[in-house]
PDB file of C-alpha atoms in Angstrom:
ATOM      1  CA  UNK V  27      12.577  69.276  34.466  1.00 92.00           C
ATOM      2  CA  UNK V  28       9.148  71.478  35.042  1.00 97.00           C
ATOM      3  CA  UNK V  29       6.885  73.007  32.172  1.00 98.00           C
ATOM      4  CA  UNK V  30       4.709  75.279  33.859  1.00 98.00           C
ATOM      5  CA  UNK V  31       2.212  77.888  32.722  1.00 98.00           C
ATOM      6  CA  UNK V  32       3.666  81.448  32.433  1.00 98.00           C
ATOM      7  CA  UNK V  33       3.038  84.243  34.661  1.00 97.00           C
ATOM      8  CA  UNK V  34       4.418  87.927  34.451  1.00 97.00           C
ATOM      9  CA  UNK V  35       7.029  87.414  36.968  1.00 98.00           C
ATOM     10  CA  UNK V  36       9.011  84.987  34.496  1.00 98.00           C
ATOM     11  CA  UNK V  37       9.245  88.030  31.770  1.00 98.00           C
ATOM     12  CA  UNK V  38      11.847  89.745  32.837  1.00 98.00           C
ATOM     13  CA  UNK V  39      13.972  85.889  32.889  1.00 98.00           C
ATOM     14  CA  UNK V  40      12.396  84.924  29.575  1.00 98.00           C
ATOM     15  CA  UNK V  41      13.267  87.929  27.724  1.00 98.00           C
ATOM     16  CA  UNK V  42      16.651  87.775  28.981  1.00 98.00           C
ATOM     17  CA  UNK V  43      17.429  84.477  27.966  1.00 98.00           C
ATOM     18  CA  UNK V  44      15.752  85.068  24.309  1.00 98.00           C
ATOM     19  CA  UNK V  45      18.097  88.019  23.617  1.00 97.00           C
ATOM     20  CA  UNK V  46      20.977  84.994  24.590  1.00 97.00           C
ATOM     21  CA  UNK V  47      19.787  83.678  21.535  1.00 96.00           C
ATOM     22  CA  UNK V  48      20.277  86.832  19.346  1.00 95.00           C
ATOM     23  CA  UNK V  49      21.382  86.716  16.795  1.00 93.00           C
ATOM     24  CA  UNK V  50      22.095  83.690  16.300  1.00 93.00           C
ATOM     25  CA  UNK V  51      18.075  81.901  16.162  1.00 95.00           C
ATOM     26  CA  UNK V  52      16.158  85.281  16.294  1.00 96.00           C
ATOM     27  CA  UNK V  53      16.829  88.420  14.764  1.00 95.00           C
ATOM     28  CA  UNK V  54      17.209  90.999  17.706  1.00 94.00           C
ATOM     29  CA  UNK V  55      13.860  93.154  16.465  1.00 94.00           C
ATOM     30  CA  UNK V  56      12.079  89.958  17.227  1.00 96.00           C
ATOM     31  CA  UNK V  57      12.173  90.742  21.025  1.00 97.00           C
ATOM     32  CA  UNK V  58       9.256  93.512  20.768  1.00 97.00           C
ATOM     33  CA  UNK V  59       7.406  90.818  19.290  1.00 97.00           C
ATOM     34  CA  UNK V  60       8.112  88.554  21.828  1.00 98.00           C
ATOM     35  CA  UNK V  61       7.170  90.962  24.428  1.00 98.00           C
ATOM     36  CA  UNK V  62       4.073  91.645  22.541  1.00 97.00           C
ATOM     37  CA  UNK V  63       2.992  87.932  22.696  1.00 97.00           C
ATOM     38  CA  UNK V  64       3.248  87.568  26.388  1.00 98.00           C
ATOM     39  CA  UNK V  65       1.527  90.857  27.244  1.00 97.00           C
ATOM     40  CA  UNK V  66      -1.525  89.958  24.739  1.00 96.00           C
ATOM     41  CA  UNK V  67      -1.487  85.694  24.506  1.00 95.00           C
ATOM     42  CA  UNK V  68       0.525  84.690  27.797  1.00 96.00           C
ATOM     43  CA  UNK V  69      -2.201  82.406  28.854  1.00 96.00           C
ATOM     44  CA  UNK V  70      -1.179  80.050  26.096  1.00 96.00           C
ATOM     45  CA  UNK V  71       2.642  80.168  26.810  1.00 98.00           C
ATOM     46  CA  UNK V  72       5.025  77.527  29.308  1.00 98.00           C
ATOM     47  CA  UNK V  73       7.833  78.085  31.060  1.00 98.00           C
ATOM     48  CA  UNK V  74      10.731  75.583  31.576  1.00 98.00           C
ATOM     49  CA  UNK V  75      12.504  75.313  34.817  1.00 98.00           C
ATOM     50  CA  UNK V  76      15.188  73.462  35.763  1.00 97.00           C
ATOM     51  CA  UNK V  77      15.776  73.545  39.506  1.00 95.00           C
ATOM     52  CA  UNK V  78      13.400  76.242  39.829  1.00 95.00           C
ATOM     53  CA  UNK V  79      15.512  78.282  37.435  1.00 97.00           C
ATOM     54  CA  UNK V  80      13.837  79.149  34.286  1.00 98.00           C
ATOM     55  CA  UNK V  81      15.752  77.887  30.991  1.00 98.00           C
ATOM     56  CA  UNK V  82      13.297  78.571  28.501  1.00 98.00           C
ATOM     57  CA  UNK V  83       9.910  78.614  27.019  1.00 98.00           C
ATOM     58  CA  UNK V  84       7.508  77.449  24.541  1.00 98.00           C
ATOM     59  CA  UNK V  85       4.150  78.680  23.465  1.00 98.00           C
ATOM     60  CA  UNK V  86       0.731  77.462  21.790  1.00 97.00           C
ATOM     61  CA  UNK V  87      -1.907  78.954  19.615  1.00 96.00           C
ATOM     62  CA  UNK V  88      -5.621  77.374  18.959  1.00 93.00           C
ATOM     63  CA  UNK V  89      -7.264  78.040  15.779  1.00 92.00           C
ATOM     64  CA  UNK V  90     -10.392  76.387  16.124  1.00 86.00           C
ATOM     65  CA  UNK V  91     -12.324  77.429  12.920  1.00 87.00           C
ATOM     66  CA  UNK V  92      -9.350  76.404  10.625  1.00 91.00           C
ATOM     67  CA  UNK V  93      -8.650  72.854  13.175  1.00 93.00           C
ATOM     68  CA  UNK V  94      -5.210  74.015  13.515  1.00 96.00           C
ATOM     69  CA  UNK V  95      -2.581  74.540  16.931  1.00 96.00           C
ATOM     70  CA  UNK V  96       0.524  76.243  16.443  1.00 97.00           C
ATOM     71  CA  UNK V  97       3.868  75.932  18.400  1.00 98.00           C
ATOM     72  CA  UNK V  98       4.948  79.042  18.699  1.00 97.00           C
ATOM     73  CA  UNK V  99       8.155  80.736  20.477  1.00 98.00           C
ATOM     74  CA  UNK V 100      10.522  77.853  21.937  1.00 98.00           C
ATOM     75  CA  UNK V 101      13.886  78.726  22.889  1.00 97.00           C
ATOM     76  CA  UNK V 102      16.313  77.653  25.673  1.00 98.00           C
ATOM     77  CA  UNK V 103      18.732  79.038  27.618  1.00 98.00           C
ATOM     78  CA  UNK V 104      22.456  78.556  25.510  1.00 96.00           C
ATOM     79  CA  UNK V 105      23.530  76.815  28.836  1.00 96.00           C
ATOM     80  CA  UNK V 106      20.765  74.125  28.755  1.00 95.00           C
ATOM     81  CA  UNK V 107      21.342  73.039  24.602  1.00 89.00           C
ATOM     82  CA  UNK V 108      21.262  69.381  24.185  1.00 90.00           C
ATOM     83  CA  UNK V 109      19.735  68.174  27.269  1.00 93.00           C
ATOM     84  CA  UNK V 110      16.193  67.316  25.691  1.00 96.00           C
ATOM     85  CA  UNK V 111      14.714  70.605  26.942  1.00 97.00           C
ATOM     86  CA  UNK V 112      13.198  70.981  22.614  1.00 96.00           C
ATOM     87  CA  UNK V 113      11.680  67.276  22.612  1.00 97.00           C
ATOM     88  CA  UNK V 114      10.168  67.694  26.118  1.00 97.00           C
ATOM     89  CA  UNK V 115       8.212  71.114  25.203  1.00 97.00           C
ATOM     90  CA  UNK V 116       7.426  69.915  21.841  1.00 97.00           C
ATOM     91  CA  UNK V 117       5.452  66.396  23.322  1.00 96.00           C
ATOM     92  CA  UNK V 118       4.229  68.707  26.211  1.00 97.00           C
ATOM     93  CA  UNK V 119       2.151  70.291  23.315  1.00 97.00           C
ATOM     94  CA  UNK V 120       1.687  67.949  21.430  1.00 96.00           C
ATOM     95  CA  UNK V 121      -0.102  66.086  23.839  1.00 95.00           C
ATOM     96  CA  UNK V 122      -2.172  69.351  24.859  1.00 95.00           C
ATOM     97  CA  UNK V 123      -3.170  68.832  21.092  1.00 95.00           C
ATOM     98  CA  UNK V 124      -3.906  65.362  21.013  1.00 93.00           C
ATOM     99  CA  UNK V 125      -6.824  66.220  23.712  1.00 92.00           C
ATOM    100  CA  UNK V 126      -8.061  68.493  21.305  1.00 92.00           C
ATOM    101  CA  UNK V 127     -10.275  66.887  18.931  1.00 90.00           C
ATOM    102  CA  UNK V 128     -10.769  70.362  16.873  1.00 90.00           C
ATOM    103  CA  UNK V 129      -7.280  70.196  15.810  1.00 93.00           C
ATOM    104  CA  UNK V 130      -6.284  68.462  13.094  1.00 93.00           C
ATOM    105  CA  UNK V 131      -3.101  69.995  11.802  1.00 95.00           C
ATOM    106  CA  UNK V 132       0.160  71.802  13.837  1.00 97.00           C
ATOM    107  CA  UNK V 133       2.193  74.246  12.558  1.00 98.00           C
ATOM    108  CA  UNK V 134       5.196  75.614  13.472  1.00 98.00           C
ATOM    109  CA  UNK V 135       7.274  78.498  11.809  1.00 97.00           C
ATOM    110  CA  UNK V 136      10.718  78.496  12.514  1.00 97.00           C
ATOM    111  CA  UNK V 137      14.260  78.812  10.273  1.00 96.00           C
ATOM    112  CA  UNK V 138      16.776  76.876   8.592  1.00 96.00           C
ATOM    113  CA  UNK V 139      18.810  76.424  12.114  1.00 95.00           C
ATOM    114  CA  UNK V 140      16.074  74.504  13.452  1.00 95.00           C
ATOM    115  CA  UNK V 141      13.921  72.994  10.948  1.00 97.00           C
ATOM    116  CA  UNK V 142      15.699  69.511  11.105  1.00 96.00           C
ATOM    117  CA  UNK V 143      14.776  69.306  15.099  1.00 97.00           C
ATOM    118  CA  UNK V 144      11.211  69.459  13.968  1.00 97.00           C
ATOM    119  CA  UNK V 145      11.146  66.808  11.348  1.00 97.00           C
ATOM    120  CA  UNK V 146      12.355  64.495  14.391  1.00 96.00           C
ATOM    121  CA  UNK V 147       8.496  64.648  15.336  1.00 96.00           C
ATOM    122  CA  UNK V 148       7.499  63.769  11.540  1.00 96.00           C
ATOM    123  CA  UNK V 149       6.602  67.820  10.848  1.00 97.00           C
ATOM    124  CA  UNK V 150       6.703  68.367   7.267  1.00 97.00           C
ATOM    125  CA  UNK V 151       8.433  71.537   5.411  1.00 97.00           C
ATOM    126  CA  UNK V 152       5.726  72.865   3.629  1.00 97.00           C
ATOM    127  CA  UNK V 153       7.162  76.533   2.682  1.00 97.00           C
ATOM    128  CA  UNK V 154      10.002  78.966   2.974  1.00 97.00           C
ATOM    129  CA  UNK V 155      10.411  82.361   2.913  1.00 97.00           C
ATOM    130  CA  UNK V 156      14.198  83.385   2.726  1.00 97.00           C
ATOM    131  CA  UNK V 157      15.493  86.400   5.140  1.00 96.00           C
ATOM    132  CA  UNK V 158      11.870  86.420   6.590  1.00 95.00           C
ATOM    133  CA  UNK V 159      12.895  86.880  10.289  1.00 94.00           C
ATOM    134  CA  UNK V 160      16.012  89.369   9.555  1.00 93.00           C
ATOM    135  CA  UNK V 161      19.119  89.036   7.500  1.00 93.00           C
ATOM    136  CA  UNK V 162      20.347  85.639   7.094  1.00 93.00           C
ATOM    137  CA  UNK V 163      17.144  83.851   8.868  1.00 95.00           C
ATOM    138  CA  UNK V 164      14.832  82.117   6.301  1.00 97.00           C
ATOM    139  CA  UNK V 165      10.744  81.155   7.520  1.00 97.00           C
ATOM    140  CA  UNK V 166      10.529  77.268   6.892  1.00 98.00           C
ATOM    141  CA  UNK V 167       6.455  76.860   7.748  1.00 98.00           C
ATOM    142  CA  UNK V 168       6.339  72.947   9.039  1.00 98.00           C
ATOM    143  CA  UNK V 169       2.850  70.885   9.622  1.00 97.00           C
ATOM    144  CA  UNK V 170       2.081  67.896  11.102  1.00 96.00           C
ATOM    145  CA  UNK V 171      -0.906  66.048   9.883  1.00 84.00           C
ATOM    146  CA  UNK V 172      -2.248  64.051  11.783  1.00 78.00           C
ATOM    147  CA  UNK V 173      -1.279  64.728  15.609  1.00 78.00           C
ATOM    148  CA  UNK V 174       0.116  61.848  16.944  1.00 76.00           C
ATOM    149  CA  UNK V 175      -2.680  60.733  20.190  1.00 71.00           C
ATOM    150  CA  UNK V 176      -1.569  60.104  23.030  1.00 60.00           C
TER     151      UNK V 176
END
């Protein structure tokens, strides 16, 4: 297992294998989104390969003036569920955080299909925001406060 930085010749890959995972994580609208973030913030987003086959991705955000670092767009490949692809991108960042002494707080947004994976790292629910992402696919806004170091 390899987390890598993106570059545009894994787009194509990663936007195939996030429409694998419409509907059923992300509403299908949320791909132009998705798109959007790599084209403007694709510095700050990681690409997992297995084999040298990308399987999914996982992306970070920096807010310095607020102290805060966001996870931000982690999905897998259906193929790869359940073989600790989630818990090795989430310490990957977590640990890019930990090195950050600005940061003080992480947040992720995600839904009510994978809230519980989050609270394995000790994130707390903090909001939610029901049919937020489309139809059916509630907002549950998680932090975790403090970072676990490294």
């Amino acid at each position: 297992m390899l987390i890598r930085k993106y570059n545009e010749n894994d787009k194509l890959e990663l936007i195939r294998i996030f429409k694998r995972n419409t509907p059923k994580f992300f509403d299908i609208k949320e791909t132009d989104d998705f798109i959007e973030y790599l084209d403007l913030d694709g510095e700050n987003y990681f690409v997992i390969e297995i084999e040298n086959k990308i399987v999914g991705g996982i992306g970070v955000q920096i807010e310095n003036q607020h102290k805060i670092g966001r996870i931000t767009w982690i999905f897998f490949h259906p193929d790869y569920s359940g073989k600790g692809l989630g818990k090795f991108s989430v310490e990957h960042c977590l640990g890019l955080f930990s090195k950050n002494p600005n940061i003080k707080k992480v947040i992720v947004t995600t839904s009510q299909l994978a809230y519980k994976f989050f609270e394995k790292f000790n994130f707390i629910h903090t909001n939610t925001e029901k049919n937020y992402w489309g139809k059916g696919l509630h907002l549950y806004t998680m932090e975790l406060n403090p970072i676990p170091k490294k």
